[in-house]
Coordinates of C-alpha atoms in Angstrom, one line a residue:
Chain H
M285 CA -40.4 21.1 -1.7
V286 CA -39.8 23.7 -4.5
D287 CA -42.4 21.9 -6.4
F288 CA -44.5 22.0 -3.1
L289 CA -43.8 25.8 -2.7
I290 CA -44.7 26.4 -6.7
T291 CA -47.7 24.3 -7.2
T292 CA -49.4 24.3 -3.9
V293 CA -48.4 27.7 -2.3
G294 CA -48.2 29.4 -5.8
L295 CA -44.8 31.3 -5.2
P296 CA -43.1 32.3 -8.1
S297 CA -40.4 30.1 -8.8
W298 CA -37.1 32.5 -7.9
L299 CA -38.9 33.1 -4.5
A300 CA -39.6 29.6 -3.8
W301 CA -35.9 28.7 -4.6
T302 CA -35.1 31.2 -2.3
A303 CA -37.3 30.2 0.3
A304 CA -36.1 26.4 -0.2
A305 CA -32.6 27.6 0.0
G306 CA -32.8 29.6 3.1
L307 CA -34.8 26.9 4.9
A308 CA -32.2 24.3 4.3
A309 CA -29.2 26.7 5.2
F310 CA -31.3 27.7 8.6
L311 CA -31.8 23.7 9.5
I312 CA -28.4 22.7 8.9
L313 CA -26.7 25.7 10.7
N314 CA -29.1 25.2 13.6
L315 CA -28.1 21.5 13.5
I316 CA -24.5 22.7 13.9
A317 CA -25.0 25.1 16.6
G318 CA -27.8 23.3 18.3
G319 CA -25.4 20.2 18.3
A320 CA -22.7 22.1 19.4
L321 CA -24.5 23.5 22.6
V322 CA -25.6 19.9 23.6
F323 CA -22.4 18.1 22.8
I324 CA -20.6 20.8 24.8
W325 CA -22.3 20.0 27.7
A326 CA -22.4 16.0 27.2
E327 CA -18.5 16.4 26.8
R328 CA -18.5 18.1 29.8
K329 CA -20.4 15.7 32.3
I330 CA -18.9 12.5 30.2
A331 CA -15.1 13.9 31.2
A332 CA -16.2 14.7 34.4
R333 CA -18.0 11.1 35.2
I334 CA -14.9 9.5 33.6
Q335 CA -12.5 11.3 36.0
D336 CA -14.9 10.6 38.8
R337 CA -16.1 14.0 39.2
L338 CA -19.6 15.4 38.9
G339 CA -19.1 18.1 36.0
P340 CA -21.7 21.2 35.7
T341 CA -24.3 20.6 38.5
R342 CA -25.8 24.4 39.0
T343 CA -26.4 26.3 35.8
G344 CA -30.2 25.4 34.8
G345 CA -30.9 22.7 37.4
R346 CA -29.5 19.7 38.8
F347 CA -27.6 18.3 35.7
G348 CA -26.2 21.9 34.6
W349 CA -28.1 21.9 31.4
L350 CA -27.9 25.4 30.6
Q351 CA -24.2 25.1 31.2
S352 CA -23.5 25.7 27.3
L353 CA -25.4 28.5 27.1
A354 CA -24.0 30.3 30.1
D355 CA -20.7 29.4 28.1
G356 CA -21.8 31.1 24.9
I357 CA -23.1 34.0 26.8
K358 CA -19.6 34.4 28.3
L359 CA -17.8 34.0 25.0
L360 CA -20.1 36.6 23.6
A361 CA -19.1 39.3 26.4
K362 CA -15.5 38.5 26.1
E363 CA -13.0 40.9 24.5
D364 CA -11.9 40.3 21.0
L365 CA -8.0 40.3 21.3
M366 CA -5.8 40.4 18.3
P367 CA -1.9 40.1 19.0
D368 CA 0.1 42.9 17.7
G369 CA 2.2 41.3 15.3
A370 CA -1.0 39.4 13.7
D371 CA -1.6 39.6 10.3
P372 CA -5.0 41.2 10.7
L373 CA -7.0 40.0 7.7
L374 CA -6.3 36.4 8.0
F375 CA -6.4 36.4 11.8
R376 CA -9.8 37.5 11.4
I377 CA -11.1 35.5 8.6
A378 CA -9.4 32.0 9.5
P379 CA -12.4 30.9 11.8
Y380 CA -14.8 31.6 9.3
V381 CA -13.2 29.6 6.8
S382 CA -13.0 26.8 9.2
F383 CA -16.6 27.0 10.2
C384 CA -17.6 27.5 6.6
A385 CA -15.7 24.2 5.3
S386 CA -17.7 22.3 8.0
F387 CA -20.9 23.9 7.3
C388 CA -20.5 23.1 3.5
A389 CA -20.0 19.5 3.9
F390 CA -23.4 19.2 5.8
I391 CA -25.0 20.3 2.6
A392 CA -24.4 16.9 0.9
L393 CA -25.2 14.6 3.8
P394 CA -28.7 13.1 3.5
F395 CA -30.6 13.0 7.3
A396 CA -33.5 10.7 5.9
F397 CA -34.4 9.2 2.5
D398 CA -34.3 12.6 0.2
F399 CA -33.7 14.7 3.6
V400 CA -30.8 16.3 2.1
G401 CA -29.5 19.7 1.5
L402 CA -28.5 19.0 -2.2
R403 CA -28.6 15.6 -3.5
L404 CA -25.3 15.2 -5.4
N405 CA -24.2 12.1 -7.2
V406 CA -21.0 12.2 -5.6
A407 CA -21.9 13.3 -2.2
V408 CA -19.3 11.0 -0.7
F409 CA -16.4 12.7 -2.8
F410 CA -17.6 16.1 -2.2
V411 CA -18.1 15.6 1.5
I412 CA -14.4 14.2 1.6
A413 CA -12.8 17.0 -0.6
V414 CA -14.6 19.6 1.8
L415 CA -13.9 17.7 5.1
G416 CA -10.0 18.4 4.1
L417 CA -10.8 22.2 3.5
E418 CA -11.1 22.8 7.3
V419 CA -7.6 22.5 7.8
F420 CA -7.2 25.6 5.7
G421 CA -8.5 27.7 8.6
V422 CA -6.2 26.1 11.2
I423 CA -3.2 26.8 9.1
L424 CA -4.3 30.5 8.6
A425 CA -5.1 30.8 12.6
G426 CA -1.6 29.3 13.2
Y427 CA 0.1 31.4 10.7
A428 CA -1.4 34.6 11.4
S429 CA -1.2 34.6 14.8
A430 CA 2.4 35.4 14.8
S431 CA 3.0 32.9 17.7
K432 CA 5.2 30.1 17.7
W433 CA 2.6 28.0 19.8
S434 CA 0.1 28.5 17.3
L435 CA 2.4 27.9 14.0
F436 CA 3.8 24.7 15.7
G437 CA 0.0 23.6 16.0
A438 CA -0.9 24.4 12.5
M439 CA 1.9 22.5 11.1
R440 CA 0.9 19.5 12.9
E441 CA -2.4 19.8 11.7
A442 CA -1.5 20.1 8.4
A443 CA 1.2 17.0 8.3
Q444 CA -1.5 15.0 10.3
V445 CA -4.7 15.7 8.2
V446 CA -2.7 15.5 4.7
S447 CA -1.5 11.9 6.0
Y448 CA -5.0 10.8 7.2
E449 CA -7.0 11.6 4.2
V450 CA -5.2 8.6 2.5
P451 CA -6.4 5.9 4.5
L452 CA -9.7 7.5 5.1
G453 CA -10.3 7.7 1.4
M454 CA -9.9 4.4 0.8
C455 CA -12.1 3.4 3.8
V456 CA -14.7 5.3 2.0
V457 CA -14.2 3.6 -1.4
V458 CA -15.5 0.4 0.2
P459 CA -19.0 1.3 0.8
V460 CA -18.9 3.1 -2.4
M461 CA -18.0 -0.1 -4.3
L462 CA -20.5 -2.1 -2.5
A463 CA -23.5 0.1 -3.5
G464 CA -22.5 1.1 -6.8
S465 CA -22.5 4.7 -6.1
M466 CA -21.2 8.1 -4.9
D467 CA -24.7 9.1 -3.8
L468 CA -25.1 9.0 -0.3
V469 CA -28.7 8.6 -0.7
T470 CA -28.2 5.5 -2.6
I471 CA -25.8 4.2 -0.3
G472 CA -28.3 4.4 2.5
E473 CA -30.8 2.9 0.5
K474 CA -28.9 0.0 -0.3
Q475 CA -28.7 -0.9 3.1
A476 CA -32.6 -1.1 3.7
G477 CA -33.9 -4.0 5.8
W478 CA -32.8 -5.6 9.0
F479 CA -29.3 -4.7 10.4
T480 CA -27.4 -7.7 8.7
N481 CA -27.9 -5.5 5.7
W482 CA -25.6 -2.9 7.3
F483 CA -22.4 -2.5 5.3
I484 CA -20.3 -3.1 8.4
F485 CA -21.8 -6.7 8.4
H486 CA -21.5 -7.5 4.4
D487 CA -18.4 -9.3 5.2
P488 CA -15.3 -9.6 7.9
F489 CA -13.1 -6.9 5.7
T490 CA -16.0 -4.2 5.8
F491 CA -16.1 -5.1 9.6
V492 CA -12.6 -4.1 10.0
I493 CA -12.2 -1.3 8.0
F494 CA -15.1 0.3 9.4
W495 CA -12.7 0.5 12.8
V496 CA -9.9 1.7 10.3
Y497 CA -12.5 4.6 9.3
V498 CA -13.1 5.4 13.0
T499 CA -9.6 6.0 13.8
C500 CA -9.0 8.0 10.6
A501 CA -12.2 9.9 11.2
V502 CA -10.9 10.6 14.7
A503 CA -7.5 11.7 13.6
S504 CA -8.9 14.1 10.7
V505 CA -11.2 16.2 13.0
N506 CA -8.1 16.3 15.2
R507 CA -9.9 15.4 18.4
A508 CA -7.7 13.2 21.1
P509 CA -5.9 10.9 20.8
F510 CA -4.9 12.7 17.7
D511 CA -5.2 16.3 18.9
L512 CA -1.6 17.6 18.3
A513 CA -2.6 20.7 16.9
E514 CA -3.8 22.1 20.1
A515 CA -1.8 19.8 22.6
E516 CA -2.4 21.8 26.0
S517 CA 0.4 20.1 27.7
E518 CA 3.2 21.3 25.2
L519 CA 1.5 24.2 22.9
V520 CA -0.7 25.9 25.5
A521 CA -3.6 25.7 23.2
G522 CA -2.1 25.2 19.7
F523 CA -3.7 27.1 16.8
H524 CA -6.0 28.6 18.8
T525 CA -4.0 30.0 21.6
E526 CA -4.1 33.7 20.3
Y527 CA -8.2 33.4 19.9
S528 CA -10.5 34.6 22.5
G529 CA -14.3 35.5 22.5
L530 CA -16.6 34.7 19.3
R531 CA -14.0 33.7 17.0
W532 CA -12.6 30.9 19.3
S533 CA -16.2 29.6 19.8
F534 CA -16.3 29.5 15.8
F535 CA -13.5 27.2 15.9
F536 CA -15.1 25.0 18.6
M537 CA -18.3 24.9 16.7
A538 CA -16.2 23.6 13.4
E539 CA -14.8 21.1 15.6
Y540 CA -18.1 19.8 16.7
G541 CA -19.5 20.3 13.5
S542 CA -16.8 18.1 11.9
M543 CA -17.7 15.2 14.7
F544 CA -21.0 15.0 14.1
L545 CA -20.2 15.1 10.2
V546 CA -17.9 12.3 10.3
S547 CA -20.3 10.4 12.4
V548 CA -23.4 11.0 10.1
L549 CA -20.8 9.9 7.3
A550 CA -20.0 6.8 9.1
A551 CA -23.7 6.0 10.1
V552 CA -24.8 6.5 6.2
L553 CA -21.9 4.2 4.9
F554 CA -21.4 1.7 7.4
L555 CA -24.5 1.5 9.9
G556 CA -27.3 1.4 7.6
G557 CA -28.1 5.2 7.4
W558 CA -31.5 5.9 8.0
N559 CA -32.5 2.4 8.2
G560 CA -33.1 1.3 11.8
P561 CA -31.6 -2.2 13.0
I562 CA -35.2 -3.7 13.0
P563 CA -37.3 -2.2 9.8
L564 CA -40.2 -1.4 12.0
A565 CA -41.7 0.7 9.5
T566 CA -41.4 -1.9 6.8
L567 CA -43.0 -4.7 9.0
A568 CA -46.3 -2.2 9.8
G569 CA -46.2 -1.7 5.8
L570 CA -45.2 1.5 5.8
S571 CA -42.4 3.0 3.5
E572 CA -41.6 6.3 1.9
G573 CA -43.7 5.5 -1.2
T574 CA -47.2 4.6 0.7
G575 CA -48.6 8.4 1.0
D576 CA -47.6 11.7 1.6
T577 CA -48.3 11.6 5.5
A578 CA -47.1 8.0 6.0
G579 CA -44.1 8.4 4.0
Y580 CA -43.6 11.8 6.0
F581 CA -43.6 9.9 9.2
V582 CA -41.2 7.1 7.8
R583 CA -38.4 9.8 7.0
L584 CA -39.0 11.2 10.2
L585 CA -38.4 7.9 11.9
G586 CA -35.6 7.2 9.6
M587 CA -34.0 11.0 10.3
A588 CA -34.6 10.0 14.5
N589 CA -32.6 7.0 13.6
L590 CA -29.7 8.3 11.8
L591 CA -29.2 11.2 14.3
G592 CA -29.5 8.6 17.2
K593 CA -26.7 6.8 15.3
A594 CA -24.3 9.8 14.7
T595 CA -25.1 10.9 18.4
L596 CA -23.9 7.7 19.5
G597 CA -20.8 8.3 17.4
V598 CA -19.9 11.7 18.9
L599 CA -20.4 10.0 22.3
I600 CA -17.9 7.2 21.5
M601 CA -15.6 9.9 20.3
M602 CA -15.7 11.7 23.7
W603 CA -15.4 8.3 25.6
I604 CA -12.1 8.0 23.6
R605 CA -10.9 11.1 24.1
W606 CA -11.1 10.9 28.2
T607 CA -9.8 7.4 28.0
L608 CA -6.6 7.6 25.9
P609 CA -3.5 9.5 25.9
R610 CA -2.4 11.7 23.6
L611 CA 0.0 10.2 20.9
R612 CA 3.1 11.7 19.9
I613 CA 3.6 13.0 16.2
D614 CA 5.7 10.1 15.2
Q615 CA 3.2 7.5 16.9
V616 CA 0.5 9.5 14.8
M617 CA 2.3 9.3 11.6
T618 CA 3.4 5.5 12.3
T619 CA -0.4 4.7 12.9
C620 CA -1.3 6.4 9.7
L621 CA 1.3 5.3 7.4
K622 CA 2.2 1.6 9.0
Y623 CA -1.1 0.5 10.2
C624 CA -4.3 2.2 8.9
T625 CA -3.2 2.6 5.2
P626 CA -1.9 -1.1 4.9
I627 CA -4.8 -2.4 6.8
A628 CA -7.4 -0.4 4.6
A629 CA -5.6 -1.5 1.4
A630 CA -5.7 -5.1 2.4
M631 CA -9.2 -4.8 3.4
F632 CA -10.2 -3.1 0.5
A633 CA -8.8 -5.6 -1.9
G634 CA -10.5 -8.3 0.5
A635 CA -13.9 -6.8 0.2
M636 CA -13.4 -6.5 -3.5
L637 CA -12.7 -10.2 -4.0
W638 CA -15.6 -11.2 -1.6
Q639 CA -17.9 -8.9 -3.3
L640 CA -16.9 -11.0 -6.6
A641 CA -17.3 -14.4 -4.7
L642 CA -20.2 -13.8 -2.6
P643 CA -22.3 -10.6 -3.9
G644 CA -24.9 -11.2 -1.5
G645 CA -23.3 -10.4 1.8
L646 CA -22.5 -12.4 4.7
V647 CA -26.3 -13.5 5.9
A648 CA -27.9 -13.5 2.4
G649 CA -30.8 -15.4 3.5
L650 CA -32.1 -12.6 5.8
S651 CA -31.7 -9.8 3.0
P652 CA -34.9 -9.0 1.6
P653 CA -34.7 -8.3 -2.3
T654 CA -33.4 -4.8 -2.8
A655 CA -35.9 -3.8 -5.5
G656 CA -36.7 -0.5 -6.1
V657 CA -33.3 1.0 -5.6
R658 CA -32.9 3.7 -7.5
E659 CA -29.6 3.9 -9.2
G660 CA -28.3 7.8 -8.7
W661 CA -25.3 7.4 -11.0
L662 CA -26.3 7.9 -14.4
Q663 CA -30.1 8.6 -14.0
E664 CA -31.0 12.3 -13.4
P665 CA -33.9 12.2 -10.5
A666 CA -37.4 12.2 -12.2
D667 CA -38.4 15.8 -10.9
A668 CA -35.1 17.2 -12.0
P669 CA -35.2 20.7 -10.7
A670 CA -34.3 22.3 -14.6
A671 CA -37.5 21.1 -15.6
A672 CA -39.7 21.9 -12.9
V673 CA -38.8 25.1 -12.5
V674 CA -38.3 26.9 -16.0
E675 CA -41.5 27.5 -17.5
P676 CA -41.6 30.5 -19.7
A677 CA -39.8 30.4 -23.0
A678 CA -37.5 33.3 -22.0
D679 CA -36.2 31.4 -19.1
V680 CA -35.4 28.3 -21.3
A681 CA -33.2 30.3 -23.6
A682 CA -31.8 31.9 -20.5
A683 CA -30.9 28.6 -18.7
G684 CA -29.6 27.2 -22.3
G685 CA -27.2 30.2 -22.7
S686 CA -25.6 30.1 -19.1
R687 CA -25.2 26.4 -19.0
Chain X
M281 CA -8.8 46.8 -8.0
M282 CA -10.9 50.1 -8.0
P283 CA -12.0 49.7 -11.5
F284 CA -13.2 46.4 -10.9
A285 CA -15.2 46.9 -7.6
A286 CA -16.9 49.9 -9.4
V287 CA -18.3 47.4 -12.3
V288 CA -19.2 45.2 -9.3
V289 CA -21.0 47.9 -7.8
C290 CA -22.8 49.4 -10.7
S291 CA -23.8 45.9 -11.9
L292 CA -25.5 44.7 -8.9
P293 CA -28.8 46.6 -9.2
A294 CA -29.2 44.9 -12.6
A295 CA -28.2 41.7 -11.0
V296 CA -30.8 41.8 -8.4
V297 CA -33.3 42.3 -11.3
V298 CA -32.2 39.5 -12.8
A299 CA -32.5 37.6 -10.0
A300 CA -36.0 38.1 -10.0
I301 CA -36.4 36.0 -13.0
N302 CA -33.2 33.4 -12.7
W303 CA -31.2 32.6 -9.8
H304 CA -28.8 30.9 -11.8
T305 CA -27.9 33.8 -13.9
L306 CA -27.3 35.8 -10.8
L307 CA -25.1 33.1 -8.8
F308 CA -23.2 32.7 -12.3
F309 CA -22.1 36.5 -12.1
L310 CA -21.4 36.2 -8.3
F311 CA -19.3 33.1 -8.8
A312 CA -17.5 34.6 -12.1
A313 CA -17.0 37.9 -10.3
L314 CA -15.4 36.3 -7.1
A315 CA -13.2 34.0 -9.1
C316 CA -11.9 37.0 -11.7
G317 CA -11.6 39.2 -8.4
F318 CA -9.6 37.1 -6.3
A319 CA -7.3 36.1 -9.3
V320 CA -6.6 39.7 -9.5
A321 CA -6.0 40.0 -5.7
V322 CA -3.4 36.9 -6.1
A323 CA -1.7 39.1 -8.1
A324 CA -1.8 42.2 -6.2
A325 CA -1.0 40.6 -3.0
D326 CA 2.5 40.5 -1.7
N327 CA 2.0 38.0 1.2
V328 CA 2.6 34.1 0.4
V329 CA -0.1 33.2 2.7
R330 CA -2.5 35.8 1.6
M331 CA -1.9 35.2 -1.9
A332 CA -2.5 31.4 -1.2
L333 CA -6.1 32.4 0.6
Y334 CA -7.0 34.7 -2.7
L335 CA -6.0 31.7 -5.0
I336 CA -8.2 29.1 -2.4
M337 CA -11.1 31.3 -2.8
S338 CA -10.7 32.0 -6.6
L339 CA -10.5 28.3 -7.0
G340 CA -13.3 27.4 -4.9
A341 CA -15.2 30.0 -6.9
T342 CA -14.5 28.3 -10.0
A343 CA -15.6 24.8 -8.3
G344 CA -19.0 26.8 -7.4
L345 CA -19.1 27.7 -11.5
F346 CA -19.1 23.8 -12.0
F347 CA -21.5 22.9 -9.5
L348 CA -23.9 25.5 -11.0
A349 CA -23.1 24.1 -14.5
G350 CA -24.3 20.5 -13.3
A351 CA -20.7 19.3 -13.6
E352 CA -20.5 18.2 -9.7
F353 CA -17.7 15.3 -10.4
V354 CA -15.5 18.1 -11.8
G355 CA -16.6 20.6 -9.3
A356 CA -15.7 18.3 -6.3
M357 CA -12.4 17.2 -8.1
Q358 CA -11.6 21.1 -8.3
L359 CA -12.3 21.2 -4.8
M360 CA -9.8 18.1 -3.9
I361 CA -7.2 18.7 -6.4
Y362 CA -6.5 22.4 -6.7
V363 CA -7.8 24.0 -3.5
G364 CA -6.4 20.8 -1.4
G365 CA -3.3 21.2 -3.6
T366 CA -2.8 24.8 -2.9
L367 CA -3.0 23.8 0.7
V368 CA -0.1 21.3 0.8
L369 CA 1.7 23.9 -1.8
L370 CA 1.1 26.7 1.2
V371 CA 2.7 24.4 3.8
F372 CA 5.6 23.7 1.7
G373 CA 6.1 27.1 0.3
V374 CA 6.2 28.7 3.9
M375 CA 8.1 25.5 5.3
L376 CA 10.7 25.5 2.5
T377 CA 11.2 29.3 1.9
A378 CA 10.2 31.3 4.8
Q379 CA 13.1 32.8 6.5
S380 CA 11.3 35.4 8.7
P381 CA 7.8 35.7 9.9
F382 CA 5.2 37.6 7.0
V383 CA 7.6 37.3 4.2
S384 CA 6.7 39.9 1.7
L385 CA 7.3 39.5 -1.9
R386 CA 7.9 42.6 -3.6
S387 CA 8.2 42.5 -7.5
S388 CA 10.2 45.2 -9.3
T389 CA 8.3 47.3 -11.7
G390 CA 10.2 45.3 -14.5
D391 CA 8.6 41.9 -13.3
K392 CA 5.3 43.7 -13.0
V393 CA 5.3 44.7 -16.8
L394 CA 6.9 41.4 -17.9
A395 CA 3.9 39.5 -16.0
G396 CA 1.5 42.0 -17.3
V397 CA 2.6 41.4 -21.0
A398 CA 2.6 37.6 -20.7
A399 CA -1.0 37.8 -19.1
V400 CA -2.3 39.9 -21.5
A401 CA -1.1 37.7 -24.3
L402 CA -2.2 34.7 -22.7
L403 CA -5.8 36.3 -22.3
A404 CA -5.8 37.1 -25.8
V405 CA -5.2 33.6 -26.8
L406 CA -7.8 32.4 -24.5
L407 CA -10.5 35.1 -25.7
Q408 CA -9.7 34.6 -29.4
A409 CA -10.1 30.8 -28.9
A410 CA -13.5 31.3 -26.9
F411 CA -14.9 33.6 -29.4
S412 CA -14.0 31.2 -32.2
I413 CA -16.5 28.9 -31.3
E414 CA -19.4 29.4 -33.5
S415 CA -22.5 28.6 -30.8
W416 CA -22.3 27.8 -27.2
R417 CA -24.7 24.8 -27.1
R418 CA -25.6 22.2 -24.2
P419 CA -24.3 18.9 -25.1
A420 CA -26.7 16.3 -26.0
S421 CA -28.3 15.1 -22.9
G422 CA -28.5 11.4 -21.9
V423 CA -25.6 10.1 -20.8
V424 CA -26.0 6.6 -22.0
E425 CA -26.9 6.8 -25.4
Q426 CA -24.0 9.0 -26.9
P427 CA -20.5 9.2 -25.6
A428 CA -20.2 12.6 -23.7
A429 CA -16.5 12.9 -23.9
T430 CA -15.5 15.5 -26.8
P431 CA -13.1 14.3 -29.6
L432 CA -10.2 16.4 -27.4
G433 CA -11.2 14.2 -24.1
M434 CA -11.2 11.2 -26.4
A435 CA -7.6 12.0 -27.4
L436 CA -6.5 12.5 -24.3
V437 CA -7.2 9.0 -23.0
G438 CA -5.6 7.9 -26.4
L439 CA -8.0 7.8 -28.8
R440 CA -8.1 9.8 -31.9
V441 CA -11.7 9.6 -33.0
D442 CA -11.3 13.0 -35.0
E443 CA -8.5 11.2 -37.1
P444 CA -9.6 7.7 -37.8
P445 CA -6.7 5.3 -38.5
S446 CA -6.4 5.1 -42.3
G447 CA -3.7 2.1 -42.4
A448 CA -1.0 4.0 -43.1
P449 CA 2.4 2.7 -41.2
D450 CA 2.7 6.0 -39.4
D451 CA -0.4 5.1 -37.1
A452 CA 1.8 4.0 -34.2
V453 CA 2.9 7.7 -34.1
R454 CA -0.6 9.2 -33.6
S455 CA -1.5 7.7 -30.3
G456 CA -3.4 10.4 -28.6
Y457 CA -2.4 13.0 -26.3
L458 CA -1.2 10.4 -23.5
L459 CA 2.2 10.7 -23.9
P460 CA 2.5 14.7 -24.0
F461 CA 0.4 14.6 -20.9
E462 CA 2.5 12.3 -18.9
I463 CA 5.4 14.2 -20.3
V464 CA 4.2 17.5 -18.7
S465 CA 3.4 15.6 -15.4
V466 CA 6.7 14.3 -15.1
H467 CA 8.3 17.7 -16.1
L468 CA 6.2 19.4 -13.5
L469 CA 7.5 16.7 -10.9
V470 CA 10.9 17.5 -12.0
V471 CA 10.4 21.2 -11.4
L472 CA 8.8 20.6 -7.6
V473 CA 11.8 18.5 -6.6
G474 CA 14.2 21.1 -8.0
A475 CA 12.3 24.0 -6.2
A476 CA 12.5 22.1 -3.0
Y477 CA 16.1 21.6 -3.6
L478 CA 16.9 25.0 -4.4
A479 CA 15.0 26.4 -1.2
R480 CA 16.8 23.6 0.9
A481 CA 20.4 24.3 -0.5
K482 CA 20.4 27.9 1.0
R483 CA 19.7 26.9 4.7
R484 CA 22.7 24.0 4.6
K485 CA 25.4 26.4 3.9
T486 CA 25.3 27.1 7.9
P487 CA 26.1 24.3 10.1
R488 CA 23.8 23.3 12.6
P489 CA 24.8 23.8 16.1
I490 CA 21.9 22.0 17.4
E491 CA 23.2 18.5 16.1
V492 CA 26.4 19.0 18.1
V493 CA 24.8 20.0 21.2
A494 CA 22.1 17.0 21.3
S495 CA 24.9 14.4 21.3
V496 CA 26.2 15.7 24.6
E497 CA 25.1 13.9 27.7
P498 CA 23.1 16.4 29.8
P499 CA 24.8 17.5 33.1
A500 CA 24.0 15.4 36.2
S501 CA 21.6 18.4 38.0
V502 CA 19.4 18.1 34.8
A503 CA 19.3 14.3 34.9
E504 CA 18.5 14.4 38.9
H505 CA 15.8 17.1 38.0
A506 CA 14.2 14.4 35.3
A507 CA 14.6 11.7 37.6
I508 CA 12.5 13.6 40.3
G509 CA 8.9 11.7 40.9
R510 CA 9.6 8.7 39.1
E511 CA 10.1 5.4 40.2
P512 CA 13.7 4.3 39.9
G513 CA 13.2 0.8 38.5
R514 CA 11.2 2.2 35.2
R515 CA 12.9 2.4 31.9
G516 CA 12.4 6.2 31.2
S517 CA 14.0 7.4 34.3
S518 CA 17.2 4.9 33.7
V519 CA 17.5 6.2 30.2
L520 CA 17.6 9.7 31.5
T521 CA 20.2 9.4 34.1
G522 CA 22.2 6.9 32.1
G523 CA 21.4 3.4 33.7
G524 CA 19.5 3.7 37.1
A525 CA 19.0 6.5 39.4

């Protein structure tokens, strides 16, 4: 895109970079905010249907489409309260810390082939590292609120997230091992073709570890049945007891953003990423490389695929939330340490042995040859940004000096 | 803090001019200023949790510098280990040491002077080391053709490429920096365990009355309240009422 702005539109390089970065940030921000708007409405409707109610029916027509918007306006208009005993700086900054962590992880997520904010060759690792930072906002909120409910919630959240990072990391390593790369774009590309190429169907071990990943992902984004940090029957509202108005909604947006994030990650790692179950585009003779318009169309199709899978993941999380009762803290720890971690370790070893014995996958006959897969680990992309932007000799010296 | 802020404000217009030429430089100065500024703030703050926040900001800005330099793996490692580690440190620090909410750690003037002397000495050593390198060059590009690790890095994993083995009998001694590195790690672990022990020892001086209370049977009225609304045959109610309502 930077190349396009420089060569076709004729912008100077610094302006082109600013525009490209601004556009990417704008799109991601709106994806999170718009997604939260839709998902909050969906959550209300799903919760209502599961509990044999109707849910919102009046705001904006028959199905209450505009309920989230009305909620948002209400939150904007609410008074921003802060307890007397609170630490003002930490109390104010905590929601933004949570939200920024959620936002930062989206930077490295691909939404279709090369539709990615920043293509990192260690994208998986980056996303996992940043996802773990979201808990910091929760701890800050719990501590700074000067309320026992909040502190209990924050401590529970800290213990839970730190524990569940271990099995989550093990689950994520398996697709990395199968793809031979930590680049999410490469991992998605390796699963091109029919749905039998998806890593979840690679062998029995990956099928099991996908469900371990689902469990750990639900726990790490702090959703029911693992929502001990905001257990409303014991802790009022947990870490956000003292929050109101816009700051509270930032926590909420971070939560929905993280839900969407782990769903996109699950889709890319296990469910074929932007490749549909049936490779329609490939059957029609189109691919990302066939030409500008066709390639763009294929990518848009892929993006629709990926967003569909991720939305399905979020809906399943809601289904789980309104179906299962909340676990106790000892049950949460038991699930993590006695079940998830050993299962993940065993499945990791199994997937490794399977990969050594039968590298082709479960249904090797259906797999098309995976030629043209670029190895993102050692090789820089052909249109490396440094080479594209730096034209004058002065810039070369500056770039060389500051690197 | 004030002189530092003044420097940042004065250098902003200049930085904007630079931005018209090179984003890379601007972002480098931004991240460097953030890292240094929050590092100073860590030393200046007197609240443990605020210190942790500033420390995380400083370490995060350092991760940003790594990303800017194209060392994405090191940057992600920085986020994972240092920023995530500070998080755990904060939780344990608050849980183990806090005696009252919003503990304030006011250090005496003598401590401040001592810390200042130590910091200036360390800074001098680092500056001397940094300026003793003749030319800062980019490492040779192409990961495949040449080993990217420096002699120091190779020595850390146990290979002394700077001192090739000469066949002398004392070769076995020169096995790189792996052993010292491990010793330092174990030392850190011992320090951590010791710190946790010291923080706990203060609490155990007072006997805990809660344990005594917990062993007493609940009074009959409480048991009746607990049994209300429960079916008599269920296990939960039988436990609370002491075997069958």
